[in-house]
PDB file of C-alpha atoms in Angstrom:
ATOM      1  CA  UNK A  25     132.720  85.959 126.651  1.00  0.00           C
ATOM      2  CA  UNK A  26     131.434  87.743 123.595  1.00  0.00           C
ATOM      3  CA  UNK A  27     131.005  91.762 124.470  1.00  0.00           C
ATOM      4  CA  UNK A  28     129.694  94.204 121.487  1.00  0.00           C
ATOM      5  CA  UNK A  29     130.554  97.509 121.671  1.00  0.00           C
ATOM      6  CA  UNK A  30     129.345 100.460 119.487  1.00  0.00           C
ATOM      7  CA  UNK A  31     131.271 103.868 119.021  1.00  0.00           C
ATOM      8  CA  UNK A  32     129.746 107.148 119.677  1.00  0.00           C
ATOM      9  CA  UNK A  33     127.054 106.074 122.476  1.00  0.00           C
ATOM     10  CA  UNK A  34     125.060 109.237 121.015  1.00  0.00           C
ATOM     11  CA  UNK A  35     125.182 111.292 118.112  1.00  0.00           C
ATOM     12  CA  UNK A  36     123.313 114.507 116.579  1.00  0.00           C
ATOM     13  CA  UNK A  37     124.145 115.142 112.969  1.00  0.00           C
ATOM     14  CA  UNK A  38     122.297 118.012 110.304  1.00  0.00           C
ATOM     15  CA  UNK A  39     119.484 116.476 107.930  1.00  0.00           C
ATOM     16  CA  UNK A  40     120.834 115.405 104.528  1.00  0.00           C
ATOM     17  CA  UNK A  41     124.685 114.165 106.429  1.00  0.00           C
ATOM     18  CA  UNK A  42     125.812 110.316 105.584  1.00  0.00           C
ATOM     19  CA  UNK A  43     127.071 109.205 108.607  1.00  0.00           C
ATOM     20  CA  UNK A  44     128.921 105.637 110.239  1.00  0.00           C
ATOM     21  CA  UNK A  45     128.080 104.115 112.676  1.00  0.00           C
ATOM     22  CA  UNK A  46     130.341 101.928 114.235  1.00  0.00           C
ATOM     23  CA  UNK A  47     130.741  98.117 116.114  1.00  0.00           C
ATOM     24  CA  UNK A  48     133.261  95.925 117.194  1.00  0.00           C
ATOM     25  CA  UNK A  49     132.768  92.385 119.088  1.00  0.00           C
ATOM     26  CA  UNK A  50     135.748  90.113 120.664  1.00  0.00           C
ATOM     27  CA  UNK A  51     134.648  87.029 119.283  1.00  0.00           C
ATOM     28  CA  UNK A  52     134.528  85.834 115.923  1.00  0.00           C
ATOM     29  CA  UNK A  53     133.073  82.973 115.721  1.00  0.00           C
ATOM     30  CA  UNK A  54     129.487  84.137 114.608  1.00  0.00           C
ATOM     31  CA  UNK A  55     126.979  83.033 113.042  1.00  0.00           C
ATOM     32  CA  UNK A  56     125.862  86.667 111.784  1.00  0.00           C
ATOM     33  CA  UNK A  57     125.469  90.060 112.501  1.00  0.00           C
ATOM     34  CA  UNK A  58     122.412  91.927 112.626  1.00  0.00           C
ATOM     35  CA  UNK A  59     121.611  95.802 112.807  1.00  0.00           C
ATOM     36  CA  UNK A  60     118.290  97.017 114.173  1.00  0.00           C
ATOM     37  CA  UNK A  61     116.096  99.593 115.107  1.00  0.00           C
ATOM     38  CA  UNK A  62     114.636 101.055 118.052  1.00  0.00           C
ATOM     39  CA  UNK A  63     112.345 103.367 118.738  1.00  0.00           C
ATOM     40  CA  UNK A  64     111.467 105.361 121.973  1.00  0.00           C
ATOM     41  CA  UNK A  65     108.942 102.984 123.827  1.00  0.00           C
ATOM     42  CA  UNK A  66     109.413 100.873 120.628  1.00  0.00           C
ATOM     43  CA  UNK A  67     110.336  96.786 120.206  1.00  0.00           C
ATOM     44  CA  UNK A  68     113.259  95.795 117.980  1.00  0.00           C
ATOM     45  CA  UNK A  69     113.042  95.894 113.900  1.00  0.00           C
ATOM     46  CA  UNK A  70     116.003  94.524 112.258  1.00  0.00           C
ATOM     47  CA  UNK A  71     117.326  96.739 109.342  1.00  0.00           C
ATOM     48  CA  UNK A  72     120.305  94.389 107.894  1.00  0.00           C
ATOM     49  CA  UNK A  73     121.455  90.647 108.663  1.00  0.00           C
ATOM     50  CA  UNK A  74     125.267  89.901 107.242  1.00  0.00           C
ATOM     51  CA  UNK A  75     126.503  86.163 107.437  1.00  0.00           C
ATOM     52  CA  UNK A  76     129.609  85.593 108.460  1.00  0.00           C
ATOM     53  CA  UNK A  77     130.896  84.245 104.868  1.00  0.00           C
ATOM     54  CA  UNK A  78     129.723  88.376 103.578  1.00  0.00           C
ATOM     55  CA  UNK A  79     131.557  91.228 103.637  1.00  0.00           C
ATOM     56  CA  UNK A  80     128.555  93.839 103.095  1.00  0.00           C
ATOM     57  CA  UNK A  81     124.617  93.735 102.738  1.00  0.00           C
ATOM     58  CA  UNK A  82     122.825  97.445 101.523  1.00  0.00           C
ATOM     59  CA  UNK A  83     119.390  97.876 101.813  1.00  0.00           C
ATOM     60  CA  UNK A  84     117.983 101.497 100.174  1.00  0.00           C
ATOM     61  CA  UNK A  85     120.458 103.944 101.826  1.00  0.00           C
ATOM     62  CA  UNK A  86     121.112 101.955 104.505  1.00  0.00           C
ATOM     63  CA  UNK A  87     124.611  99.617 104.125  1.00  0.00           C
ATOM     64  CA  UNK A  88     126.188  97.460 106.053  1.00  0.00           C
ATOM     65  CA  UNK A  89     130.006  96.276 106.077  1.00  0.00           C
ATOM     66  CA  UNK A  90     131.349  92.722 108.320  1.00  0.00           C
ATOM     67  CA  UNK A  91     134.938  92.492 108.664  1.00  0.00           C
ATOM     68  CA  UNK A  92     134.878  89.321 110.869  1.00  0.00           C
ATOM     69  CA  UNK A  93     138.879  88.528 111.443  1.00  0.00           C
ATOM     70  CA  UNK A  94     139.400  92.208 112.618  1.00  0.00           C
ATOM     71  CA  UNK A  95     135.587  92.505 115.179  1.00  0.00           C
ATOM     72  CA  UNK A  96     134.262  94.974 113.546  1.00  0.00           C
ATOM     73  CA  UNK A  97     131.155  96.122 111.700  1.00  0.00           C
ATOM     74  CA  UNK A  98     130.075  99.537 110.634  1.00  0.00           C
ATOM     75  CA  UNK A  99     126.423 101.248 109.898  1.00  0.00           C
ATOM     76  CA  UNK A 100     126.312 103.648 106.666  1.00  0.00           C
ATOM     77  CA  UNK A 101     123.293 105.434 106.233  1.00  0.00           C
ATOM     78  CA  UNK A 102     123.233 107.820 103.224  1.00  0.00           C
ATOM     79  CA  UNK A 103     121.427 111.380 103.181  1.00  0.00           C
ATOM     80  CA  UNK A 104     120.209 111.124 106.322  1.00  0.00           C
ATOM     81  CA  UNK A 105     116.638 111.867 107.431  1.00  0.00           C
ATOM     82  CA  UNK A 106     114.826 112.846 110.335  1.00  0.00           C
ATOM     83  CA  UNK A 107     112.885 110.428 110.167  1.00  0.00           C
ATOM     84  CA  UNK A 108     116.436 107.883 110.735  1.00  0.00           C
ATOM     85  CA  UNK A 109     116.618 109.556 113.907  1.00  0.00           C
ATOM     86  CA  UNK A 110     116.241 106.337 116.756  1.00  0.00           C
ATOM     87  CA  UNK A 111     118.576 103.753 118.757  1.00  0.00           C
ATOM     88  CA  UNK A 112     120.414 101.904 116.566  1.00  0.00           C
ATOM     89  CA  UNK A 113     121.893  97.994 118.350  1.00  0.00           C
ATOM     90  CA  UNK A 114     124.598  95.812 116.655  1.00  0.00           C
ATOM     91  CA  UNK A 115     123.901  92.153 117.820  1.00  0.00           C
ATOM     92  CA  UNK A 116     126.278  89.162 117.031  1.00  0.00           C
ATOM     93  CA  UNK A 117     124.768  85.948 116.776  1.00  0.00           C
ATOM     94  CA  UNK A 118     126.958  83.793 118.117  1.00  0.00           C
ATOM     95  CA  UNK A 119     128.171  79.753 117.683  1.00  0.00           C
ATOM     96  CA  UNK A 120     129.413  79.539 121.289  1.00  0.00           C
ATOM     97  CA  UNK A 121     126.123  78.606 122.995  1.00  0.00           C
ATOM     98  CA  UNK A 122     123.402  76.645 121.828  1.00  0.00           C
ATOM     99  CA  UNK A 123     120.921  78.190 120.370  1.00  0.00           C
ATOM    100  CA  UNK A 124     122.418  80.920 119.121  1.00  0.00           C
ATOM    101  CA  UNK A 125     122.036  83.910 121.481  1.00  0.00           C
ATOM    102  CA  UNK A 126     122.396  87.687 120.541  1.00  0.00           C
ATOM    103  CA  UNK A 127     124.589  89.278 121.674  1.00  0.00           C
ATOM    104  CA  UNK A 128     123.658  92.944 121.705  1.00  0.00           C
ATOM    105  CA  UNK A 129     125.635  96.647 121.998  1.00  0.00           C
ATOM    106  CA  UNK A 130     124.411  98.795 124.065  1.00  0.00           C
ATOM    107  CA  UNK A 131     123.590 100.894 120.838  1.00  0.00           C
ATOM    108  CA  UNK A 132     123.885 104.442 119.105  1.00  0.00           C
ATOM    109  CA  UNK A 133     121.738 107.345 119.621  1.00  0.00           C
ATOM    110  CA  UNK A 134     120.855 108.893 116.832  1.00  0.00           C
ATOM    111  CA  UNK A 135     119.618 112.335 116.128  1.00  0.00           C
ATOM    112  CA  UNK A 136     119.029 113.515 112.737  1.00  0.00           C
ATOM    113  CA  UNK A 137     117.984 117.919 112.697  1.00  0.00           C
ATOM    114  CA  UNK A 138     115.844 119.237 109.983  1.00  0.00           C
TER     115      UNK A 138
ATOM    116  CA  UNK B  23     101.492  86.366 109.434  1.00  0.00           C
ATOM    117  CA  UNK B  24     101.264  87.939 112.526  1.00  0.00           C
ATOM    118  CA  UNK B  25     104.673  88.430 114.202  1.00  0.00           C
ATOM    119  CA  UNK B  26     105.176  88.227 117.762  1.00  0.00           C
ATOM    120  CA  UNK B  27     102.816  89.541 120.415  1.00  0.00           C
ATOM    121  CA  UNK B  28     103.488  90.213 124.548  1.00  0.00           C
ATOM    122  CA  UNK B  29     101.132  91.279 126.679  1.00  0.00           C
ATOM    123  CA  UNK B  30     100.732  92.715 128.908  1.00  0.00           C
ATOM    124  CA  UNK B  31     102.332  95.449 126.662  1.00  0.00           C
ATOM    125  CA  UNK B  32     102.832  97.540 130.234  1.00  0.00           C
ATOM    126  CA  UNK B  33     102.779  96.045 133.486  1.00  0.00           C
ATOM    127  CA  UNK B  34     102.604  98.156 136.938  1.00  0.00           C
ATOM    128  CA  UNK B  35     103.922  96.031 140.003  1.00  0.00           C
ATOM    129  CA  UNK B  36     104.434  96.483 143.664  1.00  0.00           C
ATOM    130  CA  UNK B  37     107.953  95.432 145.116  1.00  0.00           C
ATOM    131  CA  UNK B  38     107.299  91.884 146.224  1.00  0.00           C
ATOM    132  CA  UNK B  39     104.273  90.838 143.802  1.00  0.00           C
ATOM    133  CA  UNK B  40     104.944  88.100 141.482  1.00  0.00           C
ATOM    134  CA  UNK B  41     104.072  88.641 137.561  1.00  0.00           C
ATOM    135  CA  UNK B  42     103.632  86.915 134.852  1.00  0.00           C
ATOM    136  CA  UNK B  43     104.665  87.637 131.326  1.00  0.00           C
ATOM    137  CA  UNK B  44     102.727  86.613 127.877  1.00  0.00           C
ATOM    138  CA  UNK B  45     104.675  85.473 124.723  1.00  0.00           C
ATOM    139  CA  UNK B  46     103.185  84.730 121.662  1.00  0.00           C
ATOM    140  CA  UNK B  47     105.799  83.314 118.802  1.00  0.00           C
ATOM    141  CA  UNK B  48     105.210  82.843 115.334  1.00  0.00           C
ATOM    142  CA  UNK B  49     103.386  80.233 114.151  1.00  0.00           C
ATOM    143  CA  UNK B  50     106.665  77.284 113.483  1.00  0.00           C
ATOM    144  CA  UNK B  51     108.778  78.214 115.267  1.00  0.00           C
ATOM    145  CA  UNK B  52     110.481  76.603 117.431  1.00  0.00           C
ATOM    146  CA  UNK B  53     112.703  78.622 118.697  1.00  0.00           C
ATOM    147  CA  UNK B  54     111.926  81.404 121.354  1.00  0.00           C
ATOM    148  CA  UNK B  55     114.297  83.608 123.949  1.00  0.00           C
ATOM    149  CA  UNK B  56     113.719  85.891 126.394  1.00  0.00           C
ATOM    150  CA  UNK B  57     115.988  88.885 126.815  1.00  0.00           C
ATOM    151  CA  UNK B  58     115.264  92.373 129.138  1.00  0.00           C
ATOM    152  CA  UNK B  59     116.531  95.410 128.450  1.00  0.00           C
ATOM    153  CA  UNK B  60     117.369  98.246 130.935  1.00  0.00           C
ATOM    154  CA  UNK B  61     116.742 102.093 130.190  1.00  0.00           C
ATOM    155  CA  UNK B  62     120.402 102.907 128.299  1.00  0.00           C
ATOM    156  CA  UNK B  63     121.592  99.134 127.404  1.00  0.00           C
ATOM    157  CA  UNK B  64     121.375  96.775 125.202  1.00  0.00           C
ATOM    158  CA  UNK B  65     118.694  93.854 125.381  1.00  0.00           C
ATOM    159  CA  UNK B  66     120.206  90.898 127.238  1.00  0.00           C
ATOM    160  CA  UNK B  67     120.262  87.736 127.015  1.00  0.00           C
ATOM    161  CA  UNK B  68     117.577  85.352 129.843  1.00  0.00           C
ATOM    162  CA  UNK B  69     116.929  82.067 128.103  1.00  0.00           C
ATOM    163  CA  UNK B  70     115.979  80.075 125.260  1.00  0.00           C
ATOM    164  CA  UNK B  71     114.058  77.379 124.976  1.00  0.00           C
ATOM    165  CA  UNK B  72     113.893  75.289 121.317  1.00  0.00           C
ATOM    166  CA  UNK B  73     110.339  72.956 122.024  1.00  0.00           C
ATOM    167  CA  UNK B  74     108.875  72.914 125.582  1.00  0.00           C
ATOM    168  CA  UNK B  75     112.223  72.141 127.002  1.00  0.00           C
ATOM    169  CA  UNK B  76     114.779  75.234 128.195  1.00  0.00           C
ATOM    170  CA  UNK B  77     117.730  74.724 126.414  1.00  0.00           C
ATOM    171  CA  UNK B  78     119.527  77.472 128.290  1.00  0.00           C
ATOM    172  CA  UNK B  79     118.784  78.917 131.237  1.00  0.00           C
ATOM    173  CA  UNK B  80     122.118  80.162 131.761  1.00  0.00           C
ATOM    174  CA  UNK B  81     120.867  84.487 131.314  1.00  0.00           C
ATOM    175  CA  UNK B  82     118.322  84.182 134.144  1.00  0.00           C
ATOM    176  CA  UNK B  83     119.774  86.094 137.086  1.00  0.00           C
ATOM    177  CA  UNK B  84     118.608  84.463 140.316  1.00  0.00           C
ATOM    178  CA  UNK B  85     115.980  82.013 140.975  1.00  0.00           C
ATOM    179  CA  UNK B  86     113.229  84.235 141.303  1.00  0.00           C
ATOM    180  CA  UNK B  87     112.839  84.187 137.899  1.00  0.00           C
ATOM    181  CA  UNK B  88     111.264  81.281 135.697  1.00  0.00           C
ATOM    182  CA  UNK B  89     109.840  80.302 132.250  1.00  0.00           C
ATOM    183  CA  UNK B  90     107.716  77.857 130.625  1.00  0.00           C
ATOM    184  CA  UNK B  91     107.031  76.885 127.405  1.00  0.00           C
ATOM    185  CA  UNK B  92     104.619  73.850 127.827  1.00  0.00           C
ATOM    186  CA  UNK B  93     103.218  73.096 124.607  1.00  0.00           C
ATOM    187  CA  UNK B  94     105.991  74.261 122.429  1.00  0.00           C
ATOM    188  CA  UNK B  95     104.420  77.517 121.731  1.00  0.00           C
ATOM    189  CA  UNK B  96     103.139  80.094 123.908  1.00  0.00           C
ATOM    190  CA  UNK B  97     105.465  80.700 126.565  1.00  0.00           C
ATOM    191  CA  UNK B  98     105.070  82.528 130.357  1.00  0.00           C
ATOM    192  CA  UNK B  99     108.098  84.144 131.929  1.00  0.00           C
ATOM    193  CA  UNK B 100     106.977  84.521 136.065  1.00  0.00           C
ATOM    194  CA  UNK B 101     108.937  86.906 138.335  1.00  0.00           C
ATOM    195  CA  UNK B 102     108.504  85.801 142.332  1.00  0.00           C
ATOM    196  CA  UNK B 103     109.286  88.685 145.005  1.00  0.00           C
ATOM    197  CA  UNK B 104     109.598  91.580 142.289  1.00  0.00           C
ATOM    198  CA  UNK B 105     112.053  93.663 143.453  1.00  0.00           C
ATOM    199  CA  UNK B 106     112.640  97.627 141.961  1.00  0.00           C
ATOM    200  CA  UNK B 107     116.093  96.486 139.866  1.00  0.00           C
ATOM    201  CA  UNK B 108     113.626  94.242 138.104  1.00  0.00           C
ATOM    202  CA  UNK B 109     111.809  97.508 136.034  1.00  0.00           C
ATOM    203  CA  UNK B 110     112.652  96.697 132.382  1.00  0.00           C
ATOM    204  CA  UNK B 111     111.280  95.778 129.247  1.00  0.00           C
ATOM    205  CA  UNK B 112     111.026  92.495 128.735  1.00  0.00           C
ATOM    206  CA  UNK B 113     111.760  91.195 124.861  1.00  0.00           C
ATOM    207  CA  UNK B 114     110.923  88.165 123.532  1.00  0.00           C
ATOM    208  CA  UNK B 115     111.792  86.421 120.138  1.00  0.00           C
ATOM    209  CA  UNK B 116     111.125  83.322 118.018  1.00  0.00           C
ATOM    210  CA  UNK B 117     112.606  81.485 115.281  1.00  0.00           C
ATOM    211  CA  UNK B 118     112.172  79.054 112.693  1.00  0.00           C
ATOM    212  CA  UNK B 119     114.655  76.912 115.201  1.00  0.00           C
ATOM    213  CA  UNK B 120     117.963  77.219 116.933  1.00  0.00           C
ATOM    214  CA  UNK B 121     121.420  78.271 115.204  1.00  0.00           C
ATOM    215  CA  UNK B 122     122.178  80.658 112.716  1.00  0.00           C
ATOM    216  CA  UNK B 123     118.257  81.668 111.931  1.00  0.00           C
ATOM    217  CA  UNK B 124     117.199  84.709 111.717  1.00  0.00           C
ATOM    218  CA  UNK B 125     115.211  86.088 115.762  1.00  0.00           C
ATOM    219  CA  UNK B 126     112.254  87.877 115.354  1.00  0.00           C
ATOM    220  CA  UNK B 127     111.089  90.457 118.199  1.00  0.00           C
ATOM    221  CA  UNK B 128     107.625  91.325 119.548  1.00  0.00           C
ATOM    222  CA  UNK B 129     107.148  94.711 120.776  1.00  0.00           C
ATOM    223  CA  UNK B 130     108.085  94.296 124.415  1.00  0.00           C
ATOM    224  CA  UNK B 131     106.113  94.502 128.168  1.00  0.00           C
ATOM    225  CA  UNK B 132     107.970  97.177 130.286  1.00  0.00           C
ATOM    226  CA  UNK B 133     107.516  96.048 133.818  1.00  0.00           C
ATOM    227  CA  UNK B 134     107.690  98.645 135.975  1.00  0.00           C
ATOM    228  CA  UNK B 135     108.431  97.354 139.928  1.00  0.00           C
ATOM    229  CA  UNK B 136     107.232 100.720 142.779  1.00  0.00           C
TER     230      UNK B 136
END
């Protein structure tokens, strides 16, 4: 059974700082890994999706990497802004079950202070 | 086009009552997923539909939970004899098909059992 872990659980940084969020998973038999953003009381917004054959994906100030063999992914946020404050979730889409459910970590709660 | 919609956005019910939560997927998406997110946790898989049939219901916590998708579009998650522990945000997602396709999430229904 896939297990996804995110470290740290919470992070507070001053505006402008570059930061890294970590995600690890136990089963490397995945189709892809996805990073989501969740604002308080809201649904999930997809940020980046990395296919299992890819090493990284970039969107604006965000860069996500994937090392499937070691079961790790990182989300790099450059020049953080107060508007980046949210909970960030990573999820793997597995090959082990029909339909390929997503297995989520517990999230990292990010606060960017002005 | 329209995204995934869920109704109601909030539902407060008394312990022991029956509730129905509705999900309207993106038009043309054959796969539909339900997840449950407790406070401070990542979403957890409940059930996956491919067309009208439940292809994987292994995430349903017990037999008080049931879901249908009679015409292969709208889905209803039904909870009988609600308990306080059922309080959570129920998220619905749809994708083009089961398998390695991106899942698009609705805004969720926040269920509170008093």
